[in-house]
Amino acid sequence: GAVVSQHPSRVICKSGTSVKIECRSLDFQATTMFWYRQFPKQSLMLMATSNEGSKATYEQGVEKDKFLINHASLTLSTLTVTSAHPEDSSFYICSARGILGEENNEQFFGPGTRLTVL
Amino acid sequence: AQKVTQAQTEISVVEKEDVTLDCVYETRDTTYYLFWYKQPPSGELVFLIRRNSFDEQNEISGRYSWNFQKSTSSFNFTITASQVVDSAVYFCALSRGGSNYKLTFGKGTLLTVNP
């Protein structure tokens, strides 16, 4: 199957700093990328959907000014958590879907990034 | 609105037992997709199966089998002869067909297989 990577895998930062997480599709072109957040022992919640070259669509309740998403190329999307606070500590997972997956919603998930804000 | 219910929060079995994870879904769409994912302690989601709404055939893959019943809106997952390596959180998910492709996840079932 297709491979999606995330970097970094783990990050610890101080409150008030900004953190950037990268999501890359390694062997296919991702027309759409998704960002999920997962709190401990909870399910995955979709934060936003991004299409290459256009603005991301955020789910209700997700602050777009706090979680900046950029999908500048067909292989890279970034999520920047601005002015992070301890309540932003979570597991962030991205997924990517290529053109061939549009009909059956085949998404490939990255390994996740664990963010801890002190 | 779409909804996925995994009523079993945690299940604990002894190795070699069979175990069934339940998944009940709600949707008004006639075309939709159902998924199962495994999330081991490492956190990475592992894709297990995708089934579209027009394919009610049950599927077997090794020790894994899935029972899709539209009449009861259920898509249950059975692991036969469970092993310790099966210990993980299992998520059932639903998406609409066509261009609306958001995945709605259930809350997950934590399966612990004890030796």
PDB file of C-alpha atoms in Angstrom:
ATOM      1  CA  GLY A   1       0.000   0.000   0.000  1.00  0.00           C
ATOM      2  CA  ALA A   2       0.902   3.663  -0.194  1.00  0.00           C
ATOM      3  CA  VAL A   3       3.127   5.172   2.484  1.00  0.00           C
ATOM      4  CA  VAL A   4       2.491   8.316   4.461  1.00  0.00           C
ATOM      5  CA  SER A   5       5.101   9.730   6.818  1.00  0.00           C
ATOM      6  CA  GLN A   6       4.856  12.270   9.592  1.00  0.00           C
ATOM      7  CA  HIS A   7       7.568  14.344  11.168  1.00  0.00           C
ATOM      8  CA  PRO A   8       8.324  14.666  13.965  1.00  0.00           C
ATOM      9  CA  SER A   9       7.019  11.530  15.615  1.00  0.00           C
ATOM     10  CA  ARG A  10       7.185  13.129  19.014  1.00  0.00           C
ATOM     11  CA  VAL A  11       7.600  16.722  20.158  1.00  0.00           C
ATOM     12  CA  ILE A  12       7.726  18.393  23.535  1.00  0.00           C
ATOM     13  CA  CYS A  13       7.458  22.145  23.686  1.00  0.00           C
ATOM     14  CA  LYS A  14       6.866  24.962  26.116  1.00  0.00           C
ATOM     15  CA  SER A  15       3.532  26.664  26.414  1.00  0.00           C
ATOM     16  CA  GLY A  16       3.215  29.579  24.020  1.00  0.00           C
ATOM     17  CA  THR A  17       5.450  28.218  21.298  1.00  0.00           C
ATOM     18  CA  SER A  18       4.342  27.099  17.851  1.00  0.00           C
ATOM     19  CA  VAL A  19       4.863  23.597  16.531  1.00  0.00           C
ATOM     20  CA  LYS A  20       4.837  22.458  12.921  1.00  0.00           C
ATOM     21  CA  ILE A  21       3.970  18.894  11.949  1.00  0.00           C
ATOM     22  CA  GLU A  22       4.660  17.603   8.452  1.00  0.00           C
ATOM     23  CA  CYS A  23       2.693  14.953   6.602  1.00  0.00           C
ATOM     24  CA  ARG A  24       4.140  13.518   3.413  1.00  0.00           C
ATOM     25  CA  SER A  25       2.859  11.019   0.889  1.00  0.00           C
ATOM     26  CA  LEU A  26       5.975   9.157  -0.184  1.00  0.00           C
ATOM     27  CA  ASP A  27       4.952   7.249  -3.254  1.00  0.00           C
ATOM     28  CA  PHE A  28       1.771   8.829  -4.523  1.00  0.00           C
ATOM     29  CA  GLN A  29       0.236  12.221  -5.094  1.00  0.00           C
ATOM     30  CA  ALA A  30      -2.218  13.143  -2.386  1.00  0.00           C
ATOM     31  CA  THR A  31      -5.015  15.302  -3.711  1.00  0.00           C
ATOM     32  CA  THR A  32      -6.586  15.413  -0.271  1.00  0.00           C
ATOM     33  CA  MET A  33      -5.072  15.217   3.175  1.00  0.00           C
ATOM     34  CA  PHE A  34      -6.867  14.947   6.479  1.00  0.00           C
ATOM     35  CA  TRP A  35      -5.790  15.902   9.959  1.00  0.00           C
ATOM     36  CA  TYR A  36      -7.109  14.096  13.013  1.00  0.00           C
ATOM     37  CA  ARG A  37      -6.602  14.581  16.722  1.00  0.00           C
ATOM     38  CA  GLN A  38      -6.807  11.801  19.260  1.00  0.00           C
ATOM     39  CA  PHE A  39      -6.835  12.399  22.994  1.00  0.00           C
ATOM     40  CA  PRO A  40      -5.782   9.547  25.294  1.00  0.00           C
ATOM     41  CA  LYS A  41      -8.182   6.635  25.246  1.00  0.00           C
ATOM     42  CA  GLN A  42     -10.481   8.427  22.859  1.00  0.00           C
ATOM     43  CA  SER A  43     -11.375   8.115  19.216  1.00  0.00           C
ATOM     44  CA  LEU A  44      -9.990  10.003  16.273  1.00  0.00           C
ATOM     45  CA  MET A  45     -11.678  13.298  15.595  1.00  0.00           C
ATOM     46  CA  LEU A  46     -11.340  14.934  12.200  1.00  0.00           C
ATOM     47  CA  MET A  47      -9.951  18.437  12.513  1.00  0.00           C
ATOM     48  CA  ALA A  48      -9.744  19.545   8.924  1.00  0.00           C
ATOM     49  CA  THR A  49      -9.590  18.490   5.308  1.00  0.00           C
ATOM     50  CA  SER A  50      -7.125  20.052   2.938  1.00  0.00           C
ATOM     51  CA  ASN A  51      -6.946  19.920  -0.816  1.00  0.00           C
ATOM     52  CA  GLU A  52      -3.767  20.819  -2.630  1.00  0.00           C
ATOM     53  CA  GLY A  53      -3.642  24.481  -3.511  1.00  0.00           C
ATOM     54  CA  SER A  54      -6.768  25.524  -1.669  1.00  0.00           C
ATOM     55  CA  LYS A  55      -7.748  26.529   1.838  1.00  0.00           C
ATOM     56  CA  ALA A  56      -8.450  23.822   4.359  1.00  0.00           C
ATOM     57  CA  THR A  57     -11.965  23.061   5.477  1.00  0.00           C
ATOM     58  CA  TYR A  58     -12.184  22.926   9.253  1.00  0.00           C
ATOM     59  CA  GLU A  59     -14.632  20.905  11.299  1.00  0.00           C
ATOM     60  CA  GLN A  60     -16.972  22.662  13.649  1.00  0.00           C
ATOM     61  CA  GLY A  61     -15.259  23.708  16.834  1.00  0.00           C
ATOM     62  CA  VAL A  62     -11.732  23.647  15.448  1.00  0.00           C
ATOM     63  CA  GLU A  63     -10.031  27.049  15.523  1.00  0.00           C
ATOM     64  CA  LYS A  64      -8.541  27.717  12.120  1.00  0.00           C
ATOM     65  CA  ASP A  65      -6.324  30.498  13.441  1.00  0.00           C
ATOM     66  CA  LYS A  66      -4.827  28.173  15.994  1.00  0.00           C
ATOM     67  CA  PHE A  67      -4.385  25.140  13.779  1.00  0.00           C
ATOM     68  CA  LEU A  68      -2.890  26.393  10.536  1.00  0.00           C
ATOM     69  CA  ILE A  69      -2.953  23.924   7.694  1.00  0.00           C
ATOM     70  CA  ASN A  70      -1.002  24.294   4.478  1.00  0.00           C
ATOM     71  CA  HIS A  71      -1.194  21.872   1.572  1.00  0.00           C
ATOM     72  CA  ALA A  72       1.284  23.465  -0.779  1.00  0.00           C
ATOM     73  CA  SER A  73       2.112  20.440  -2.892  1.00  0.00           C
ATOM     74  CA  LEU A  74       0.652  17.082  -3.821  1.00  0.00           C
ATOM     75  CA  THR A  75       2.967  15.322  -1.411  1.00  0.00           C
ATOM     76  CA  LEU A  76       3.122  17.609   1.596  1.00  0.00           C
ATOM     77  CA  SER A  77       0.700  19.072   4.094  1.00  0.00           C
ATOM     78  CA  THR A  78       1.680  20.833   7.296  1.00  0.00           C
ATOM     79  CA  LEU A  79      -0.207  21.472  10.500  1.00  0.00           C
ATOM     80  CA  THR A  80       1.052  24.284  12.689  1.00  0.00           C
ATOM     81  CA  VAL A  81      -0.225  24.502  16.234  1.00  0.00           C
ATOM     82  CA  THR A  82       0.214  28.153  17.109  1.00  0.00           C
ATOM     83  CA  SER A  83       0.769  29.345  20.659  1.00  0.00           C
ATOM     84  CA  ALA A  84       0.389  25.831  21.976  1.00  0.00           C
ATOM     85  CA  HIS A  85      -1.016  25.237  25.437  1.00  0.00           C
ATOM     86  CA  PRO A  86      -1.132  22.106  27.582  1.00  0.00           C
ATOM     87  CA  GLU A  87      -4.675  21.352  26.447  1.00  0.00           C
ATOM     88  CA  ASP A  88      -3.340  20.995  22.893  1.00  0.00           C
ATOM     89  CA  SER A  89      -1.306  17.997  24.003  1.00  0.00           C
ATOM     90  CA  SER A  90      -2.593  15.146  21.903  1.00  0.00           C
ATOM     91  CA  PHE A  91      -1.790  12.594  19.220  1.00  0.00           C
ATOM     92  CA  TYR A  92      -2.091  14.169  15.781  1.00  0.00           C
ATOM     93  CA  ILE A  93      -2.592  11.859  12.815  1.00  0.00           C
ATOM     94  CA  CYS A  94      -2.716  12.717   9.167  1.00  0.00           C
ATOM     95  CA  SER A  95      -4.074  10.697   6.294  1.00  0.00           C
ATOM     96  CA  ALA A  96      -3.801  11.114   2.567  1.00  0.00           C
ATOM     97  CA  ARG A  97      -5.933  10.160  -0.359  1.00  0.00           C
ATOM     98  CA  GLY A  98      -4.852  10.039  -3.966  1.00  0.00           C
ATOM     99  CA  ILE A  99      -6.819  10.421  -7.144  1.00  0.00           C
ATOM    100  CA  LEU A 100      -7.365   6.689  -7.455  1.00  0.00           C
ATOM    101  CA  GLY A 101      -8.832   6.557  -3.965  1.00  0.00           C
ATOM    102  CA  GLU A 102     -11.478   9.170  -4.526  1.00  0.00           C
ATOM    103  CA  GLU A 103     -14.202   6.742  -5.452  1.00  0.00           C
ATOM    104  CA  ASN A 104     -13.807   4.366  -2.549  1.00  0.00           C
ATOM    105  CA  ASN A 105     -12.345   6.780  -0.010  1.00  0.00           C
ATOM    106  CA  GLU A 106      -9.142   4.884   0.370  1.00  0.00           C
ATOM    107  CA  GLN A 107      -7.089   6.852   2.872  1.00  0.00           C
ATOM    108  CA  PHE A 108      -3.582   6.060   4.020  1.00  0.00           C
ATOM    109  CA  PHE A 109      -2.666   7.052   7.535  1.00  0.00           C
ATOM    110  CA  GLY A 110       0.584   8.419   8.837  1.00  0.00           C
ATOM    111  CA  PRO A 111       2.191   7.052  12.009  1.00  0.00           C
ATOM    112  CA  GLY A 112       1.091  10.025  14.096  1.00  0.00           C
ATOM    113  CA  THR A 113       2.822  12.787  16.051  1.00  0.00           C
ATOM    114  CA  ARG A 114       2.613  12.921  19.810  1.00  0.00           C
ATOM    115  CA  LEU A 115       2.618  16.520  21.012  1.00  0.00           C
ATOM    116  CA  THR A 116       3.243  17.356  24.646  1.00  0.00           C
ATOM    117  CA  VAL A 117       2.984  20.976  25.717  1.00  0.00           C
ATOM    118  CA  LEU A 118       4.522  21.753  29.086  1.00  0.00           C
TER     119      LEU A 118
ATOM    120  CA  ALA B   1     -25.785  12.555  10.169  1.00  0.00           C
ATOM    121  CA  GLN B   2     -23.566   9.553  10.361  1.00  0.00           C
ATOM    122  CA  LYS B   3     -22.827   7.684  13.521  1.00  0.00           C
ATOM    123  CA  VAL B   4     -20.803   4.634  14.497  1.00  0.00           C
ATOM    124  CA  THR B   5     -21.384   2.849  17.778  1.00  0.00           C
ATOM    125  CA  GLN B   6     -18.956   0.421  19.310  1.00  0.00           C
ATOM    126  CA  ALA B   7     -20.728  -0.545  22.478  1.00  0.00           C
ATOM    127  CA  GLN B   8     -17.868  -2.622  23.855  1.00  0.00           C
ATOM    128  CA  THR B   9     -15.342  -0.301  25.438  1.00  0.00           C
ATOM    129  CA  GLU B  10     -12.993  -3.039  26.600  1.00  0.00           C
ATOM    130  CA  ILE B  11     -12.800  -6.778  26.059  1.00  0.00           C
ATOM    131  CA  SER B  12     -10.416  -9.153  27.733  1.00  0.00           C
ATOM    132  CA  VAL B  13      -9.915 -12.721  26.541  1.00  0.00           C
ATOM    133  CA  VAL B  14      -7.468 -15.535  27.010  1.00  0.00           C
ATOM    134  CA  GLU B  15      -5.270 -16.555  24.143  1.00  0.00           C
ATOM    135  CA  LYS B  16      -6.899 -18.916  21.623  1.00  0.00           C
ATOM    136  CA  GLU B  17     -10.389 -17.735  22.438  1.00  0.00           C
ATOM    137  CA  ASP B  18     -12.568 -16.356  19.662  1.00  0.00           C
ATOM    138  CA  VAL B  19     -13.731 -12.787  20.095  1.00  0.00           C
ATOM    139  CA  THR B  20     -16.261 -10.642  18.243  1.00  0.00           C
ATOM    140  CA  LEU B  21     -16.121  -6.868  18.171  1.00  0.00           C
ATOM    141  CA  ASP B  22     -19.436  -5.212  17.480  1.00  0.00           C
ATOM    142  CA  CYS B  23     -20.056  -2.221  15.262  1.00  0.00           C
ATOM    143  CA  VAL B  24     -23.418  -0.624  14.569  1.00  0.00           C
ATOM    144  CA  TYR B  25     -23.729   2.288  12.204  1.00  0.00           C
ATOM    145  CA  GLU B  26     -26.294   4.891  11.238  1.00  0.00           C
ATOM    146  CA  THR B  27     -26.532   6.604   7.892  1.00  0.00           C
ATOM    147  CA  ARG B  28     -29.199   7.826   5.527  1.00  0.00           C
ATOM    148  CA  ASP B  29     -27.018   7.246   2.489  1.00  0.00           C
ATOM    149  CA  THR B  30     -27.531   4.329   0.151  1.00  0.00           C
ATOM    150  CA  THR B  31     -23.881   4.390  -0.862  1.00  0.00           C
ATOM    151  CA  TYR B  32     -21.357   4.259   1.941  1.00  0.00           C
ATOM    152  CA  TYR B  33     -18.197   2.526   3.058  1.00  0.00           C
ATOM    153  CA  LEU B  34     -17.372   0.711   6.266  1.00  0.00           C
ATOM    154  CA  PHE B  35     -13.889   0.201   7.640  1.00  0.00           C
ATOM    155  CA  TRP B  36     -12.056  -1.503  10.447  1.00  0.00           C
ATOM    156  CA  TYR B  37      -8.706  -0.285  11.727  1.00  0.00           C
ATOM    157  CA  LYS B  38      -6.340  -1.659  14.347  1.00  0.00           C
ATOM    158  CA  GLN B  39      -4.354   0.700  16.547  1.00  0.00           C
ATOM    159  CA  PRO B  40      -1.601  -1.046  18.515  1.00  0.00           C
ATOM    160  CA  PRO B  41       0.135   0.695  21.434  1.00  0.00           C
ATOM    161  CA  SER B  42       2.546   2.351  18.991  1.00  0.00           C
ATOM    162  CA  GLY B  43      -0.363   4.464  17.786  1.00  0.00           C
ATOM    163  CA  GLU B  44      -0.163   3.844  14.075  1.00  0.00           C
ATOM    164  CA  LEU B  45      -3.458   2.925  12.467  1.00  0.00           C
ATOM    165  CA  VAL B  46      -3.437  -0.333  10.574  1.00  0.00           C
ATOM    166  CA  PHE B  47      -6.042  -0.745   7.859  1.00  0.00           C
ATOM    167  CA  LEU B  48      -7.897  -4.059   8.073  1.00  0.00           C
ATOM    168  CA  ILE B  49     -10.822  -3.936   5.691  1.00  0.00           C
ATOM    169  CA  ARG B  50     -13.074  -1.700   3.605  1.00  0.00           C
ATOM    170  CA  ARG B  51     -16.535  -2.770   2.527  1.00  0.00           C
ATOM    171  CA  ASN B  52     -18.967  -0.846   0.369  1.00  0.00           C
ATOM    172  CA  SER B  53     -22.682  -0.810   1.031  1.00  0.00           C
ATOM    173  CA  PHE B  54     -23.500  -2.893  -2.026  1.00  0.00           C
ATOM    174  CA  ASP B  55     -21.339  -5.803  -1.003  1.00  0.00           C
ATOM    175  CA  GLU B  56     -22.877  -7.769   1.828  1.00  0.00           C
ATOM    176  CA  GLN B  57     -20.714 -10.799   1.390  1.00  0.00           C
ATOM    177  CA  ASN B  58     -18.912 -11.820   4.505  1.00  0.00           C
ATOM    178  CA  GLU B  59     -15.161 -11.853   4.278  1.00  0.00           C
ATOM    179  CA  ILE B  60     -12.516 -14.012   5.837  1.00  0.00           C
ATOM    180  CA  SER B  61      -8.831 -13.216   5.940  1.00  0.00           C
ATOM    181  CA  GLY B  62      -6.826 -15.688   7.942  1.00  0.00           C
ATOM    182  CA  ARG B  63      -8.030 -15.517  11.538  1.00  0.00           C
ATOM    183  CA  TYR B  64     -10.099 -12.418  10.811  1.00  0.00           C
ATOM    184  CA  SER B  65     -13.654 -12.418   9.546  1.00  0.00           C
ATOM    185  CA  TRP B  66     -16.270  -9.760   9.057  1.00  0.00           C
ATOM    186  CA  ASN B  67     -20.047 -10.023   9.085  1.00  0.00           C
ATOM    187  CA  PHE B  68     -21.846  -7.197   7.289  1.00  0.00           C
ATOM    188  CA  GLN B  69     -25.618  -7.116   7.749  1.00  0.00           C
ATOM    189  CA  LYS B  70     -27.480  -4.164   6.325  1.00  0.00           C
ATOM    190  CA  SER B  71     -30.735  -5.327   7.898  1.00  0.00           C
ATOM    191  CA  THR B  72     -29.299  -4.637  11.345  1.00  0.00           C
ATOM    192  CA  SER B  73     -26.808  -1.937  10.258  1.00  0.00           C
ATOM    193  CA  SER B  74     -23.987  -3.922  11.719  1.00  0.00           C
ATOM    194  CA  PHE B  75     -20.466  -4.708  10.615  1.00  0.00           C
ATOM    195  CA  ASN B  76     -19.009  -7.043  13.211  1.00  0.00           C
ATOM    196  CA  PHE B  77     -15.430  -8.263  13.343  1.00  0.00           C
ATOM    197  CA  THR B  78     -14.407 -11.674  14.652  1.00  0.00           C
ATOM    198  CA  ILE B  79     -10.917 -12.812  15.543  1.00  0.00           C
ATOM    199  CA  THR B  80     -10.587 -16.577  15.708  1.00  0.00           C
ATOM    200  CA  ALA B  81      -8.029 -18.176  18.001  1.00  0.00           C
ATOM    201  CA  SER B  82      -6.876 -14.846  19.365  1.00  0.00           C
ATOM    202  CA  GLN B  83      -3.209 -14.172  20.028  1.00  0.00           C
ATOM    203  CA  VAL B  84      -1.417 -11.775  22.345  1.00  0.00           C
ATOM    204  CA  VAL B  85      -0.330  -9.742  19.306  1.00  0.00           C
ATOM    205  CA  ASP B  86      -3.983  -9.013  18.611  1.00  0.00           C
ATOM    206  CA  SER B  87      -4.088  -6.790  21.684  1.00  0.00           C
ATOM    207  CA  ALA B  88      -4.905  -3.297  20.436  1.00  0.00           C
ATOM    208  CA  VAL B  89      -7.681  -0.780  20.067  1.00  0.00           C
ATOM    209  CA  TYR B  90      -9.954  -1.556  17.139  1.00  0.00           C
ATOM    210  CA  PHE B  91     -11.924   1.164  15.406  1.00  0.00           C
ATOM    211  CA  CYS B  92     -14.902   0.806  13.131  1.00  0.00           C
ATOM    212  CA  ALA B  93     -15.451   3.731  10.747  1.00  0.00           C
ATOM    213  CA  LEU B  94     -17.982   4.905   8.196  1.00  0.00           C
ATOM    214  CA  SER B  95     -17.811   7.244   5.248  1.00  0.00           C
ATOM    215  CA  ARG B  96     -20.216   8.421   2.652  1.00  0.00           C
ATOM    216  CA  GLY B  97     -19.725   7.448  -0.936  1.00  0.00           C
ATOM    217  CA  GLY B  98     -18.977   9.748  -3.816  1.00  0.00           C
ATOM    218  CA  SER B  99     -17.197  13.015  -3.179  1.00  0.00           C
ATOM    219  CA  ASN B 100     -18.135  13.328   0.482  1.00  0.00           C
ATOM    220  CA  TYR B 101     -15.460  11.250   2.044  1.00  0.00           C
ATOM    221  CA  LYS B 102     -15.119  12.114   5.730  1.00  0.00           C
ATOM    222  CA  LEU B 103     -14.445   9.189   7.992  1.00  0.00           C
ATOM    223  CA  THR B 104     -16.584   8.940  11.099  1.00  0.00           C
ATOM    224  CA  PHE B 105     -14.945   6.745  13.704  1.00  0.00           C
ATOM    225  CA  GLY B 106     -16.519   4.792  16.499  1.00  0.00           C
ATOM    226  CA  LYS B 107     -15.071   5.201  19.980  1.00  0.00           C
ATOM    227  CA  GLY B 108     -13.026   2.051  19.656  1.00  0.00           C
ATOM    228  CA  THR B 109     -12.808  -1.232  21.526  1.00  0.00           C
ATOM    229  CA  LEU B 110      -9.724  -2.053  23.553  1.00  0.00           C
ATOM    230  CA  LEU B 111      -8.984  -5.733  23.132  1.00  0.00           C
ATOM    231  CA  THR B 112      -6.601  -7.368  25.562  1.00  0.00           C
ATOM    232  CA  VAL B 113      -5.523 -10.917  24.860  1.00  0.00           C
ATOM    233  CA  ASN B 114      -3.910 -12.522  27.867  1.00  0.00           C
ATOM    234  CA  PRO B 115      -1.484 -15.429  27.589  1.00  0.00           C
TER     235      PRO B 115
END
